[in-house]
Amino acid sequence: MAQITCKHLTLGYESKEILSDLSFNVEKGNYLCIVGENGSGKTTLVKALLGLHRPMSGEISTGDELKFNEIGYLPQQTMVQKDFPASVEEIVLSGCRSSKFSPFYSKQQKKLAAENMVKMNIHSLRKRCYRELSGGQQQRVLLARALCATKKLLLLDEPVSGLDPLVTDEMYKLIDELNKNDKITIVMISHDIPAAIKYASHILHIGNKIFFGTAQEYAKSDFAKHFNVLREVAG
Amino acid sequence: MAEIFEKLRSYMEYPFVRYALIVGVLVSLCSSLLGVTLVLKRFSFIGDGLSHVAFGAMSVAAVAGLTNEMLIIMPVTIISAILLLRSGQNAKIKGDSAIAMLSVGSMAIGYLLMNAFSTSANVSGDVCSTLFGSTSILTLSRFDVTLCIALSVAIAAIFILFYNKIFCITFDESFSKATGIKVGAYNLLLATIIAVIIVLAMNLVGSLLVSALIVFPSLAAMRVCKSFKTVTICSALLSALCSLVGMLTALVAGTPIGSTIVAVDIIAFFVFSAIGSVFSRKSV
Ligand SMILES: Nc1ncnc2c1ncn2[C@@H]1O[C@H](COP(=O)(O)OP(=O)(O)OP(=O)(O)O)[C@@H](O)[C@H]1O
Ligand SMILES: [Mg+2]
């Protein structure tokens, strides 16, 4: 059974439809890239997957031992966060969920946070203030926080937006390692179609026309042709 | 100098002065604890709106001739806080204008009622003291003081108990929701606490100046501190200290208590800003 199954999903705000009749599924270990123009409804789709946005019709279900609140989420950055006075450690710890109520973080949770900071290469920055970090470092902090919330599936909303090419590459490699070594399923929103074809196992293209299939199929389809032409011109 | 201390010592003999100092310090401590969250969540304007609502409620209570005004002011303010938070979540612009309407409306109605029905001979004096809190802090009864201490302790306890959750929802609401935190319930809790604090703080500085107590210490602390925990602790201590200094100055110099406290807060804010910019220049 798939980890996430969407059937005939229609999404929108206040009776205005944005996406209609969307069906796809995500299997354990998949690396799914969601692509599409600005405003096509990618963030809305991710919010629906997280249970933050109610679909107008259709069904989202989870399976393969995944529960809705076991998904790690890296949101599209908001202005509030950019100048937030908090240390890296505090932010990463805030990703830890606890089954029962406790006013303080447990030893295990602190250990989990430390491990994820090491994994994301930010352990040396743990006392630093979030707002003083570079964009790439901030993204790694948020990724470490998302990792504290899940061992199974990560939803990443434009994790590389605003990063320079070098840091973008590092970020892609980091995410790829999480997928290959830690066997974490990845669902990522991206505008970078060449990178999506390179790293992802599956691609979901939303917009006027919808495509869902493997990355190879996508590379051969009409959707990607336009990019191939561009690449030939550039190369 | 010795004269001033002698004067302060003689004031301390009066129980109402001691009450005022205790209440002032506790209330400013609580208001700045939540101030950090309010400022970061861009909720500080809700605090401002609520203080105006509290003014309206207070004049209704005064006109109705209630002996215990809290019975009206507290529930009205709490309900408005919850309503404002709700409307603020649906759409930003709608929320903004809802606050403007509510706050201006209650100011106007409050003043109107006070003028039309008040039995007091000095209406503008009454209005002025509710707006700027000139002496109400010095006329607290034993009951007021006990209530104030109990509520302050309760607010501080709730804050410590839910500190981690409050941090989560302040930093990132959607992430918190996705990991299963009941964000709606916590926002409701926050709204209630804000309303309680505003009503308490109104005695101290008056309804027009309440927001200063919430905003200035938090903003000052944010200039200097690097983590949420230090910001919170620093703003609480700073706020308590500023209020103490403000009240003592007001007693000695005979200035209005509320505006003196706010003036001290403003000075502290500029001092912290200066310190902050010196440090950040060094580290660059
Ligand atoms: N809270 C909201 N209320 C009403 N409409 C909204 C809301 N949020 C988004 N929309 C609309 O829904 C559409 C899809 O928005 P969404 O944020 O999902 O796009 P996106 O694909 O993530 O775009 P981007 O690439 O810019 O991040 C847009 O037309 C937007 O105007
Ligand atoms: Mg988006």
XYZ file of C-alpha atoms and ligand atoms in Angstrom:
551
model
C 0.000 0.000 0.000
C 1.163 3.521 -0.799
C 2.178 5.968 1.932
C -0.015 8.698 0.490
C -2.915 8.184 -1.919
C -4.892 11.040 -3.454
C -8.048 10.253 -5.364
C -9.940 12.767 -7.533
C -8.801 15.647 -5.403
C -10.261 19.123 -5.976
C -8.628 22.006 -4.120
C -9.629 25.644 -3.860
C -10.424 28.594 -1.648
C -13.963 29.750 -0.936
C -15.629 27.972 -3.850
C -12.892 29.075 -6.301
C -11.283 25.964 -7.740
C -7.522 25.899 -8.223
C -6.890 22.245 -8.948
C -9.385 19.627 -9.990
C -9.498 15.859 -10.345
C -5.969 15.198 -9.188
C -5.004 11.588 -8.524
C -1.569 10.266 -7.575
C 0.168 8.186 -4.986
C 3.490 8.184 -3.173
C 5.157 4.876 -2.322
C 7.665 4.318 0.444
C 11.139 5.429 -0.654
C 9.876 7.516 -3.570
C 11.294 10.939 -4.410
C 8.428 12.947 -5.854
C 8.918 16.420 -7.284
C 5.893 18.662 -7.677
C 6.422 21.260 -10.413
C 4.193 23.935 -11.922
C 3.955 27.686 -12.399
C 3.604 30.250 -9.631
C 0.096 30.167 -8.268
C -0.744 26.787 -9.752
C -1.547 25.452 -6.297
C 1.570 23.564 -5.217
C 1.667 24.980 -1.705
C -2.083 24.445 -1.410
C -1.629 20.797 -2.374
C 1.100 20.319 0.220
C -1.070 21.941 2.878
C -3.869 19.574 1.957
C -1.492 16.620 2.328
C -0.607 17.864 5.807
C -4.229 18.275 6.783
C -3.915 22.075 7.047
C -6.277 22.709 4.147
C -9.544 20.889 3.554
C -10.039 19.606 0.001
C -13.309 20.609 -1.706
C -13.810 17.051 -2.840
C -11.869 13.861 -3.251
C -9.893 11.871 -0.763
C -6.416 11.823 0.742
C -5.415 8.757 2.677
C -2.233 7.565 4.287
C -1.023 4.012 4.544
C 2.060 1.856 5.024
C 2.209 2.727 8.746
C 2.303 6.479 8.067
C 0.054 8.756 10.102
C -0.795 12.330 9.135
C 1.127 13.906 11.983
C 4.251 11.870 11.239
C 5.118 13.971 8.227
C 8.087 16.334 8.448
C 7.394 19.692 6.807
C 9.679 22.400 5.520
C 7.442 25.393 4.756
C 8.011 28.085 2.190
C 9.760 30.785 4.251
C 7.658 33.576 5.686
C 8.716 37.104 6.572
C 8.036 36.531 10.274
C 10.752 33.921 10.461
C 13.475 35.860 8.713
C 14.100 38.110 11.716
C 13.033 35.791 14.505
C 15.132 35.981 17.674
C 15.709 32.305 18.411
C 18.777 30.101 18.589
C 19.304 27.271 16.109
C 19.004 24.741 18.912
C 15.624 26.064 20.058
C 14.216 25.869 16.539
C 15.444 22.352 15.837
C 14.110 21.141 19.205
C 10.700 22.610 18.422
C 10.312 19.940 15.732
C 10.225 17.163 18.324
C 6.782 15.766 18.930
C 5.816 14.187 22.197
C 3.091 11.623 22.699
C 2.180 12.838 26.158
C 2.138 16.325 27.557
C 5.299 17.580 29.183
C 6.437 21.158 29.742
C 10.067 20.299 29.017
C 11.956 18.393 26.334
C 13.164 14.915 27.298
C 16.724 13.574 27.034
C 15.782 11.513 23.962
C 14.332 14.538 22.221
C 17.471 16.556 22.909
C 19.550 13.681 21.557
C 17.403 13.448 18.434
C 17.785 17.179 17.844
C 21.565 16.966 18.298
C 21.823 14.064 15.847
C 19.849 15.916 13.218
C 21.946 19.042 13.680
C 25.065 16.952 13.090
C 23.458 15.376 10.025
C 22.657 18.813 8.589
C 26.083 20.201 9.432
C 24.801 22.911 11.728
C 25.861 21.528 15.099
C 28.607 24.126 15.399
C 26.018 26.873 14.824
C 23.615 25.644 17.498
C 24.003 28.659 19.823
C 23.833 31.173 16.982
C 20.806 33.343 16.352
C 18.624 32.206 13.465
C 18.259 35.665 11.934
C 22.031 36.048 11.636
C 22.440 32.936 9.476
C 22.683 32.826 5.697
C 19.719 31.625 3.640
C 21.300 28.219 3.091
C 22.053 27.760 6.774
C 18.492 28.778 7.670
C 17.106 26.168 5.287
C 19.294 23.492 6.876
C 18.008 24.499 10.319
C 14.427 24.101 9.126
C 15.303 20.787 7.491
C 16.816 19.530 10.762
C 13.626 20.573 12.539
C 11.518 18.681 9.983
C 13.720 15.608 10.500
C 12.953 15.726 14.229
C 9.277 15.360 13.381
C 9.603 12.352 11.080
C 11.565 9.274 10.165
C 9.334 8.428 7.232
C 8.281 11.255 4.947
C 9.438 14.819 4.293
C 7.383 17.478 2.521
C 9.635 20.270 1.269
C 8.175 23.491 -0.127
C 10.781 25.117 -2.384
C 13.801 24.221 -0.221
C 16.276 25.869 -2.600
C 14.502 29.132 -3.415
C 16.837 32.081 -2.956
C 20.002 29.970 -2.624
C 23.070 30.383 -4.834
C 23.951 27.534 -7.270
C 26.652 26.055 -5.049
C 24.478 25.954 -1.929
C 21.560 24.698 -4.023
C 23.679 21.764 -5.146
C 24.646 20.987 -1.548
C 21.004 21.101 -0.518
C 20.003 18.692 -3.299
C 22.775 16.291 -2.287
C 21.680 16.444 1.347
C 18.090 15.663 0.412
C 19.216 12.891 -1.917
C 21.232 11.300 0.897
C 18.227 11.406 3.204
C 16.262 9.584 0.514
C 18.943 6.973 -0.293
C 20.637 6.374 3.068
C 17.905 7.095 5.603
C 15.127 5.715 3.367
C 12.985 8.774 3.907
C 10.296 9.384 1.317
C 10.660 12.861 -0.216
C 7.909 15.050 -1.635
C 9.427 18.288 -2.865
C 8.069 21.377 -4.574
C 10.551 22.837 -7.011
C 10.842 25.195 -9.962
C 14.086 23.586 -11.058
C 12.976 21.084 -13.690
C 16.435 19.820 -14.773
C 17.266 19.052 -11.126
C 13.874 17.426 -10.657
C 14.552 15.111 -13.603
C 18.023 14.372 -12.282
C 17.141 13.534 -8.665
C 13.469 12.587 -8.480
C 11.986 9.170 -9.074
C 8.551 10.608 -9.896
C 7.262 13.965 -11.084
C 3.860 15.568 -10.643
C 3.259 18.551 -12.911
C 0.234 20.636 -12.021
C -1.370 23.479 -13.911
C -3.706 23.535 -16.875
C -2.502 20.085 -17.829
C -1.600 17.527 -15.214
C 1.185 14.981 -15.519
C 2.036 12.228 -13.069
C 4.650 9.568 -13.796
C 8.294 8.649 -13.406
C 11.052 11.157 -14.034
C 12.142 9.334 -17.208
C 8.640 9.456 -18.643
C 8.481 13.127 -17.814
C 11.798 13.842 -19.526
C 10.415 12.357 -22.737
C 7.030 14.067 -22.500
C 5.883 17.317 -24.085
C 6.164 19.087 -20.720
C 9.923 18.761 -20.618
C 10.554 19.277 -24.349
C 10.389 22.987 -23.977
C 13.173 22.760 -21.389
C 15.278 20.538 -23.640
C 15.070 23.185 -26.319
C 16.170 25.795 -23.812
C 19.102 23.664 -22.746
C 20.233 23.168 -26.345
C 20.180 26.900 -26.875
C 22.195 27.450 -23.706
C 24.638 24.594 -24.312
C 20.103 62.241 47.401
C 19.550 61.348 51.063
C 16.455 63.495 50.997
C 14.983 61.456 48.183
C 15.556 58.193 50.018
C 14.039 59.661 53.156
C 11.006 60.686 51.147
C 10.676 57.224 49.606
C 10.996 55.597 53.022
C 8.177 57.707 54.365
C 6.009 56.755 51.377
C 6.719 53.076 51.997
C 4.984 53.347 55.362
C 1.666 53.581 53.537
C 0.214 50.186 52.605
C -1.309 51.543 49.383
C 2.111 52.545 48.119
C 3.452 49.066 48.831
C 0.418 47.527 47.111
C 0.964 49.717 44.086
C 4.609 48.704 43.804
C 3.853 44.976 44.106
C 1.019 45.109 41.585
C 2.990 47.294 39.199
C 5.983 44.980 39.115
C 3.892 41.821 38.747
C 1.679 43.200 36.010
C 4.549 44.527 33.941
C 6.378 41.223 34.310
C 3.382 39.311 32.946
C 2.639 41.733 30.156
C 6.171 41.567 28.810
C 6.244 37.745 29.042
C 3.461 37.608 26.489
C 4.632 40.737 24.727
C 7.388 38.789 23.010
C 4.909 36.384 21.456
C 2.508 39.167 20.550
C 5.145 41.246 18.820
C 6.576 38.292 16.909
C 3.169 37.039 15.816
C 2.338 40.598 14.662
C -0.458 40.635 17.215
C 0.563 43.781 19.070
C -2.160 45.814 17.364
C -4.718 43.453 18.897
C -3.432 44.492 22.305
C -3.962 48.116 21.367
C -7.504 47.468 20.154
C -8.350 45.528 23.279
C -7.246 48.289 25.599
C -9.765 50.591 23.937
C -12.466 47.976 24.331
C -11.576 47.753 28.009
C -12.025 51.529 28.269
C -15.501 51.239 26.768
C -16.396 48.420 29.145
C -15.098 50.413 32.083
C -17.310 53.381 31.302
C -20.324 51.096 30.943
C -19.498 49.674 34.358
C -19.077 53.159 35.806
C -22.388 54.371 34.376
C -24.179 51.229 35.569
C -22.836 52.049 39.015
C -21.311 48.628 39.619
C -19.239 48.309 42.755
C -16.965 45.747 41.175
C -16.084 46.909 37.674
C -13.938 43.854 36.937
C -17.083 41.749 36.587
C -17.961 43.573 33.375
C -14.572 44.602 32.050
C -12.949 41.175 32.234
C -15.532 39.114 30.290
C -16.146 41.823 27.680
C -12.433 42.143 26.961
C -11.897 38.380 26.825
C -14.779 37.921 24.390
C -13.493 40.746 22.164
C -10.010 39.211 22.212
C -11.365 35.899 20.986
C -13.491 37.569 18.299
C -10.575 39.690 17.068
C -8.276 36.696 16.870
C -10.875 34.783 14.876
C -11.404 37.574 12.370
C -7.655 38.131 12.133
C -7.140 34.549 11.033
C -9.666 34.570 8.222
C -8.285 37.432 6.195
C -5.741 40.045 7.076
C -7.497 43.174 5.863
C -10.822 42.180 7.362
C -9.108 41.612 10.699
C -7.407 45.004 10.606
C -10.572 46.936 9.958
C -12.485 44.878 12.522
C -9.976 46.014 15.128
C -10.158 49.632 14.001
C -13.936 49.571 14.186
C -14.050 47.893 17.562
C -11.437 50.106 19.188
C -12.651 53.449 17.868
C -16.244 52.426 18.463
C -15.718 51.526 22.086
C -13.722 54.696 22.752
C -16.509 56.861 21.329
C -19.337 55.034 23.069
C -17.386 54.949 26.314
C -16.786 58.706 26.317
C -20.362 59.379 25.263
C -21.796 57.284 28.085
C -19.515 58.846 30.637
C -20.533 62.332 29.578
C -24.230 61.650 29.266
C -24.880 59.619 32.392
C -22.060 60.140 34.791
C -22.995 61.295 38.284
C -19.484 62.525 38.944
C -18.802 66.241 38.955
C -15.499 65.969 37.166
C -16.141 63.932 34.025
C -13.075 64.944 32.060
C -10.913 64.189 35.084
C -12.435 60.708 35.281
C -11.929 60.093 31.574
C -8.395 61.340 31.722
C -7.518 59.054 34.591
C -9.000 55.987 32.855
C -7.059 56.830 29.721
C -3.759 57.638 31.382
C -4.213 55.857 34.705
C -3.186 58.818 36.824
C -3.966 57.606 40.315
C -6.036 54.451 40.094
C -3.009 52.359 41.004
C -2.850 54.133 44.365
C -6.474 53.429 45.191
C -6.377 49.641 44.947
C -8.317 47.733 47.559
C -7.015 44.633 49.316
C -9.275 42.556 47.080
C -7.836 44.152 43.912
C -4.333 43.419 45.074
C -5.076 39.789 45.947
C -6.832 39.258 42.618
C -3.958 40.838 40.771
C -1.338 38.706 42.503
C -3.347 35.526 41.941
C -3.869 36.255 38.235
C -0.233 37.209 37.695
C 0.973 33.983 39.297
C -1.513 32.008 37.215
C -0.386 33.694 33.991
C 3.289 33.113 34.752
C 2.584 29.459 35.597
C 0.632 28.889 32.386
C 3.395 30.559 30.416
C 6.100 28.323 31.889
C 3.988 25.200 31.528
C 3.248 25.836 27.857
C 6.490 27.613 27.023
C 7.668 25.089 24.413
C 4.299 24.975 22.687
C 4.058 28.757 22.699
C 7.488 28.936 21.076
C 6.391 26.440 18.405
C 3.268 28.299 17.397
C 4.991 31.676 17.551
C 7.755 30.562 15.230
C 5.680 28.583 12.765
C 1.958 27.971 12.988
C 1.577 25.662 10.004
C 4.467 23.443 11.065
C 3.002 23.178 14.560
C -0.394 22.292 13.162
C 1.184 19.648 10.937
C 2.903 18.011 13.902
C -0.375 17.780 15.773
C -0.274 20.777 18.127
C -3.743 22.191 18.723
C -2.905 25.658 17.444
C -6.480 26.928 17.627
C -6.768 26.050 21.300
C -3.451 27.697 22.132
C -4.393 30.857 20.258
C -7.588 30.962 22.294
C -5.563 30.585 25.473
C -3.228 33.367 24.371
C -6.140 35.667 23.546
C -7.648 35.096 26.977
C -4.367 35.770 28.750
C -3.791 38.931 26.709
C -7.220 40.215 27.670
C -6.599 39.511 31.359
C -3.229 41.246 31.246
C -4.642 44.309 29.546
C -7.365 44.680 32.123
C -4.830 44.297 34.920
C -2.368 46.690 33.335
C -5.038 49.317 32.790
C -4.986 50.098 36.505
C -1.308 50.751 36.259
C -0.834 52.915 33.191
C -4.346 53.549 31.906
C -5.906 52.158 28.773
C -4.129 54.339 26.225
C -0.691 53.359 27.451
C -1.200 49.633 28.017
C 0.351 48.616 24.709
C 3.561 50.383 25.641
C 3.970 47.979 28.540
C 3.531 45.041 26.167
C 5.623 46.274 23.269
C 8.624 48.266 24.532
C 10.372 45.747 26.823
C 10.025 42.955 24.243
C 11.356 45.097 21.410
C 14.227 46.272 23.603
C 15.159 42.701 24.536
C 15.001 41.595 20.912
C 17.631 44.166 20.004
C 20.207 42.505 22.215
C 19.348 38.869 22.917
C 20.036 35.980 20.586
C 17.612 33.289 21.679
C 13.928 33.141 22.471
C 14.581 32.132 26.056
C 16.947 35.018 26.767
C 14.630 37.466 25.003
C 11.750 36.345 27.189
C 13.699 36.476 30.463
C 15.386 39.748 29.586
C 12.151 41.493 28.621
C 10.396 40.305 31.786
C 13.184 41.570 34.038
C 13.573 44.791 32.092
C 9.872 45.497 32.238
C 9.682 44.875 35.987
C 12.713 47.090 36.566
C 11.419 49.903 34.365
C 8.080 49.895 36.122
C 9.718 49.979 39.533
C 11.989 52.854 38.539
C 9.066 54.610 36.856
C 6.804 54.325 39.877
C 9.460 55.481 42.340
C 10.334 58.422 40.116
C 6.679 59.332 39.816
C 6.264 59.237 43.605
C 9.275 61.434 44.231
C 8.771 63.847 41.365
C 5.000 63.893 41.586
C 4.541 63.039 37.906
C 1.706 60.817 36.601
C 2.618 57.191 37.235
C 1.530 55.705 33.898
C 3.346 58.080 31.620
C 6.468 58.036 33.804
C 6.655 54.242 33.506
C 6.237 54.433 29.753
C 8.907 57.136 29.556
C 11.350 54.868 31.406
C 10.419 52.030 29.016
C 11.185 54.256 26.049
C 14.573 55.232 27.482
C 15.369 51.548 28.078
C 14.399 50.756 24.510
C 16.822 53.332 23.109
C 19.608 52.208 25.435
C 19.137 48.599 24.319
C 18.988 49.612 20.663
C 22.291 51.406 21.051
C 23.865 48.421 22.780
C 22.478 46.139 20.089
C 23.883 48.153 17.208
C 27.306 48.449 18.863
C 27.473 44.673 19.319
C 26.278 43.802 15.837
C 28.841 46.196 14.344
C 31.584 44.458 16.309
C 30.601 40.983 15.152
C 30.500 41.957 11.485
N -5.438 31.762 1.898
C -5.827 31.901 0.605
N -7.071 32.366 0.313
C -7.479 32.508 -0.969
N -6.726 32.191 -2.048
C -5.482 31.720 -1.836
C -4.965 31.548 -0.492
N -3.706 31.056 -0.585
C -3.454 30.936 -1.904
N -4.492 31.320 -2.649
C -4.579 31.300 -4.128
O -4.460 29.964 -4.553
C -3.622 29.868 -5.702
C -2.533 28.844 -5.471
O -1.658 29.296 -4.452
P -0.409 28.460 -3.991
O 0.219 29.200 -2.873
O -0.822 27.060 -3.726
O 0.525 28.522 -5.281
P 1.978 27.922 -5.508
O 1.856 26.964 -6.635
O 2.532 27.389 -4.250
O 2.790 29.201 -6.001
P 4.334 29.581 -5.753
O 5.111 28.873 -6.798
O 4.354 31.066 -5.982
O 4.700 29.210 -4.364
C -3.121 31.268 -5.989
O -3.864 31.782 -7.081
C -3.419 32.057 -4.751
O -3.785 33.372 -5.081
Mg 4.146 27.953 -2.988
